[in-house]
Amino acid sequence: MERTELAPGYEISRVIRGGWQLAGGHGAIARDAAIEDLIATAQAGITTFDCADIYTGVEEIIGDFRVEYARRHGTAALDAIRVHTKFVPDLAILPTISKAYVEKVIDTSRARLKLDRLDLVQFHWWDYAAPGCLDTALWLNELRQAGKIARVSGTNFDAAHVEAMVDAGVPITSVQVQYSLIDDRPARRMSEAAVAHGFKLLCYGTVAGGFLSDRWLGRKEPVEPQENRSLTKYKLIIDDAGGWDWFQSLLEALRMIADRHATDIATVASRAMLDTPHVAGVIVGARNRSHLDANLAIGNLPLDAEDRAVLAAALSGRRPIEGEVYALERDRTGRHGAIMKYNLNAEPA
């Protein structure tokens, strides 16, 4: 598995195992089986894991995985495991957020993950109009200086707000963004900011909730309601990027590339993003280890000039997605924002 130095002395696997599908929203989770799947993933070389304070039960599962992994392989092997969590205060808490609240949430994540110091915390803020965003970033940095956090990062921020945090003295290691062959928003201002300030991008949504896969090649356009909220979300992006006919032409191009390498469409789609400038890693979701071989293949797929030419031709018909990173999703009155959940901490487990 390819590895990269995300920050000086901090190396990660470039394919990162996502944790949102362990949160139960996609079906019941068998805890012991989930831990065995995480162990198999780490043993295979994918040693970086993504989770969040708002993914119900996932930090606890990863904490138990860490204990069991150390028991089987020792503390030296455990030292290679990286866990990237998130700090996502609910929309409702933003007007009254305080440093005490931030520290309490960080301490909860430390306890769940069984880590004295969190490897990397990715900060999210739902509403730029709500005061306190920059103060909260500074409080996270103070917790970093106090030794509770090793690195502060952002998720779903636009470039201007990332730059404001950097200018205020918060060392941003990375920014997690929705970035895929159908969603090009981070290629603009965010990539410029990454160059200017030396941070890297970690991408989610590289297979668009499963749309960028062989399953959807040649299929008729799905109608509402979709099977889950992820498909609803990414179908809106497909509509904006060019519509279903254009999307099918993209899948056909990806299938051509996949045939040349005896692989699948999803692997090519994720590899293409891994080869994109300023991208350090791609976050792949999996409910179990059945996708492990495919996830490992992302790190071993060499796309050549012919592949890139086929892909460029297919993408020439793509319409740019409107606005900055996550701007559509922040608009609670728009069709993208209307499907978001803004107060996940307040929802029952």
XYZ file of C-alpha atoms in Angstrom:
349
model
C 0.000 0.000 0.000
C 1.290 3.454 -0.935
C 2.096 5.703 1.992
C 2.728 9.430 2.218
C 3.935 11.916 4.789
C 0.898 14.068 5.593
C 2.956 16.194 7.967
C 6.618 16.031 9.034
C 7.095 12.686 10.769
C 3.448 11.676 10.256
C 2.939 9.002 7.616
C -0.422 7.618 6.487
C -1.621 4.992 4.026
C -2.941 6.796 0.939
C -6.083 4.672 0.998
C -7.978 5.450 4.193
C -10.735 3.240 5.596
C -13.839 5.340 6.181
C -15.972 4.723 9.230
C -19.375 6.215 8.423
C -20.787 2.905 7.232
C -20.117 1.445 10.683
C -22.421 4.021 12.252
C -25.489 1.893 11.698
C -27.224 4.119 9.188
C -26.647 1.465 6.528
C -27.900 -1.424 8.715
C -27.122 -3.177 12.006
C -23.433 -3.564 12.909
C -21.956 -6.697 14.520
C -19.285 -5.230 16.779
C -16.923 -8.242 16.963
C -17.082 -8.809 13.210
C -16.419 -5.112 12.620
C -13.295 -5.279 14.785
C -12.031 -8.333 12.890
C -12.623 -6.477 9.616
C -10.587 -3.495 10.850
C -7.775 -5.813 11.935
C -7.749 -7.499 8.509
C -7.685 -4.058 6.874
C -4.666 -2.948 8.925
C -2.838 -6.229 8.377
C -3.292 -5.749 4.626
C -1.612 -2.326 4.773
C -4.492 0.153 5.061
C -3.460 1.545 8.419
C -5.316 4.864 8.482
C -8.922 5.069 9.684
C -11.410 7.928 9.453
C -14.251 8.473 11.909
C -16.109 11.294 13.677
C -17.664 12.265 16.960
C -21.040 12.189 15.155
C -20.686 8.635 13.772
C -22.649 6.808 16.447
C -20.591 4.044 18.048
C -17.728 4.174 15.544
C -15.108 5.784 17.774
C -15.832 3.077 20.374
C -15.398 0.295 17.781
C -12.092 1.762 16.593
C -10.928 2.136 20.208
C -11.652 -1.542 20.850
C -9.934 -2.432 17.561
C -6.804 -0.597 18.708
C -6.709 -2.577 21.959
C -7.143 -5.906 20.178
C -4.623 -5.005 17.456
C -2.008 -4.174 20.087
C -2.740 -7.422 21.934
C -2.132 -9.456 18.772
C 0.690 -7.505 17.154
C 2.312 -5.409 19.878
C 2.616 -1.707 20.562
C 5.132 -1.114 17.762
C 2.536 -2.265 15.202
C -0.112 -0.163 16.918
C 2.103 2.899 16.507
C 1.622 2.633 12.721
C -2.173 2.882 13.077
C -3.553 6.376 12.411
C -7.014 7.483 13.439
C -8.502 10.669 11.984
C -11.603 11.773 13.823
C -13.750 14.882 13.446
C -15.159 17.575 15.674
C -18.612 18.455 14.291
C -20.629 20.624 16.664
C -24.347 20.588 15.939
C -25.838 23.608 14.186
C -27.927 24.277 17.304
C -24.877 24.500 19.585
C -22.966 27.051 17.484
C -24.470 30.209 19.110
C -23.394 29.089 22.594
C -20.276 27.051 21.897
C -17.471 27.460 24.431
C -13.981 26.150 24.990
C -15.344 23.941 27.784
C -17.759 22.332 25.326
C -14.995 21.774 22.764
C -12.685 20.243 25.355
C -15.464 17.968 26.652
C -16.107 16.590 23.158
C -12.385 16.103 22.507
C -12.007 14.315 25.862
C -14.947 12.064 24.922
C -13.258 11.160 21.622
C -9.986 10.453 23.473
C -11.809 8.119 25.851
C -13.726 6.340 23.086
C -10.625 5.864 20.936
C -8.451 5.025 23.959
C -5.887 7.612 22.886
C -4.191 10.078 25.234
C -3.598 12.334 22.231
C -5.802 12.282 19.129
C -3.760 11.820 15.943
C -5.729 14.311 13.861
C -8.979 16.200 14.455
C -10.922 17.497 11.456
C -13.006 20.528 12.394
C -16.359 21.311 10.756
C -18.632 24.340 11.170
C -22.139 24.282 9.731
C -22.961 27.981 9.398
C -20.469 30.721 8.570
C -23.022 33.316 9.721
C -22.857 31.919 13.267
C -20.080 33.602 15.266
C -17.413 31.504 16.941
C -15.886 29.545 14.074
C -12.421 31.077 14.334
C -12.522 31.042 18.152
C -13.325 27.325 18.045
C -10.396 26.659 15.715
C -8.146 28.539 18.126
C -9.494 26.483 21.068
C -8.712 23.297 19.166
C -5.210 24.624 18.608
C -4.897 25.335 22.345
C -5.882 21.697 22.991
C -3.166 20.728 20.516
C -0.671 22.806 22.449
C -1.919 21.145 25.661
C -1.150 17.705 24.193
C -4.696 16.423 23.707
C -4.542 16.720 19.902
C -1.519 16.107 17.690
C -2.806 17.829 14.550
C -5.710 20.134 13.635
C -7.368 19.863 10.247
C -10.580 20.995 8.620
C -13.413 19.339 6.777
C -15.910 20.848 4.343
C -14.571 24.379 4.757
C -14.087 26.732 1.852
C -10.658 28.136 1.080
C -11.288 31.548 2.638
C -12.149 30.084 6.043
C -9.178 27.707 5.972
C -6.926 30.648 5.164
C -8.451 32.670 8.021
C -7.576 29.868 10.446
C -4.028 29.637 9.094
C -3.600 33.412 9.301
C -4.805 33.300 12.940
C -2.026 30.845 13.784
C -3.799 27.482 13.541
C -1.498 25.032 11.709
C -3.852 23.204 9.334
C -2.484 19.795 8.334
C -5.151 18.784 5.828
C -8.658 19.523 4.630
C -11.143 16.723 4.008
C -13.307 17.491 0.983
C -15.924 15.903 -1.243
C -13.875 15.475 -4.413
C -14.502 13.097 -7.282
C -14.728 12.815 -11.052
C -18.226 14.317 -10.869
C -17.489 17.009 -8.256
C -14.608 19.324 -9.149
C -15.119 22.074 -6.588
C -11.831 21.503 -4.658
C -9.840 21.862 -7.899
C -10.326 25.603 -7.808
C -9.704 27.902 -4.791
C -9.037 25.066 -2.339
C -6.183 23.676 -4.426
C -4.665 27.153 -4.663
C -4.873 27.471 -0.879
C -3.304 24.042 -0.431
C -0.303 25.164 -2.455
C -0.048 28.517 -0.697
C -0.281 27.113 2.837
C 1.229 23.659 2.439
C -1.681 21.473 3.493
C -2.971 18.361 1.718
C -6.438 17.219 0.659
C -8.118 14.041 1.883
C -11.012 13.060 -0.379
C -14.314 11.419 0.345
C -17.070 10.622 -2.128
C -14.621 9.346 -4.759
C -17.169 6.715 -5.859
C -20.155 9.020 -5.295
C -21.894 6.776 -2.809
C -21.532 3.830 -5.182
C -22.758 5.507 -8.369
C -19.220 5.405 -9.815
C -19.242 1.619 -10.074
C -20.103 -1.186 -12.478
C -23.468 -1.555 -10.760
C -24.784 1.570 -12.479
C -23.263 1.081 -15.933
C -26.060 0.796 -18.494
C -28.800 1.285 -15.918
C -31.807 3.510 -16.427
C -31.857 6.745 -14.464
C -33.075 5.996 -10.942
C -36.125 7.799 -9.644
C -36.826 9.052 -6.151
C -36.695 7.821 -3.508
C -33.126 6.453 -3.667
C -32.051 3.492 -1.515
C -30.255 5.720 1.000
C -29.324 9.327 1.698
C -25.871 8.969 0.115
C -27.383 8.045 -3.232
C -29.825 10.930 -2.946
C -26.963 13.309 -2.245
C -24.721 12.159 -5.091
C -27.554 11.883 -7.612
C -28.013 15.631 -7.179
C -24.328 16.112 -8.016
C -24.712 13.924 -11.127
C -27.653 16.063 -12.219
C -25.571 19.214 -11.814
C -22.437 17.790 -13.449
C -24.131 16.832 -16.697
C -27.113 14.582 -16.147
C -27.659 10.846 -16.469
C -26.712 10.464 -20.154
C -23.392 12.240 -19.602
C -22.824 10.163 -16.469
C -23.329 6.955 -18.455
C -20.703 8.116 -20.958
C -18.314 8.641 -18.049
C -19.015 5.136 -16.747
C -18.371 3.714 -20.214
C -14.996 5.502 -20.350
C -14.109 4.195 -16.883
C -15.107 0.699 -17.985
C -12.704 0.965 -20.950
C -9.884 1.889 -18.590
C -10.864 -0.848 -16.143
C -10.777 -3.426 -18.948
C -7.195 -2.458 -19.760
C -6.183 -3.210 -16.185
C -8.557 -6.096 -15.375
C -10.166 -4.137 -12.577
C -13.471 -2.381 -11.836
C -14.907 1.087 -12.348
C -14.833 2.075 -8.670
C -11.124 1.281 -8.408
C -10.329 3.424 -11.454
C -12.476 6.296 -10.161
C -10.680 6.346 -6.797
C -7.240 5.919 -8.374
C -7.885 8.886 -10.636
C -8.487 11.046 -7.565
C -5.388 9.675 -5.834
C -3.416 10.885 -8.866
C -4.957 14.376 -8.646
C -2.614 17.194 -7.542
C -2.573 18.011 -3.798
C -4.512 14.852 -2.881
C -2.769 12.855 -0.159
C -5.389 10.186 0.356
C -8.805 8.862 -0.584
C -11.304 7.703 2.026
C -13.169 4.551 1.074
C -16.164 3.288 2.968
C -16.812 -0.388 3.573
C -19.214 -2.225 5.822
C -16.946 -5.270 5.912
C -13.796 -6.770 4.423
C -15.549 -7.963 1.239
C -14.245 -4.810 -0.481
C -10.718 -5.079 0.937
C -9.071 -6.476 -2.199
C -10.675 -3.754 -4.303
C -9.567 -1.095 -1.839
C -6.003 -2.427 -1.917
C -6.098 -2.398 -5.714
C -6.554 1.395 -5.671
C -3.023 1.717 -4.356
C -1.565 -0.568 -7.011
C -3.290 0.685 -10.159
C -0.955 2.582 -12.532
C -2.984 4.814 -14.826
C -0.993 5.653 -17.961
C -1.187 8.361 -20.621
C -3.765 6.446 -22.660
C -5.988 6.050 -19.594
C -5.718 9.722 -18.786
C -6.596 10.673 -22.373
C -9.752 8.524 -22.278
C -10.722 10.055 -18.955
C -10.037 13.627 -20.082
C -12.271 13.149 -23.127
C -15.108 11.874 -20.947
C -14.709 14.706 -18.463
C -14.690 17.356 -21.201
C -18.481 17.285 -21.097
C -18.698 17.789 -17.351
C -20.272 20.977 -16.047
C -18.467 22.639 -13.121
C -20.329 22.195 -9.850
C -21.493 25.581 -8.615
C -19.596 27.450 -5.932
C -16.894 26.676 -3.422
C -16.352 23.476 -1.448
C -19.563 22.472 0.391
C -21.349 25.755 -0.427
C -24.387 23.959 -1.874
C -24.659 21.705 1.183
C -24.581 24.689 3.556
C -27.584 26.278 1.879
C -30.365 24.815 4.004
C -33.014 26.160 1.624
C -31.471 24.588 -1.480
C -32.047 21.053 -2.770
C -28.538 19.925 -1.699
C -28.745 21.402 1.786
C -32.311 20.300 2.393
C -31.250 16.642 2.721
C -28.401 17.278 5.182
C -28.595 16.451 8.898
C -27.253 19.387 10.890
C -27.729 18.160 14.470
C -26.476 14.582 14.533
C -25.152 14.813 18.114
C -28.683 15.530 19.319
C -30.164 12.509 17.571
C -30.758 9.324 19.598
C -28.127 6.593 19.207
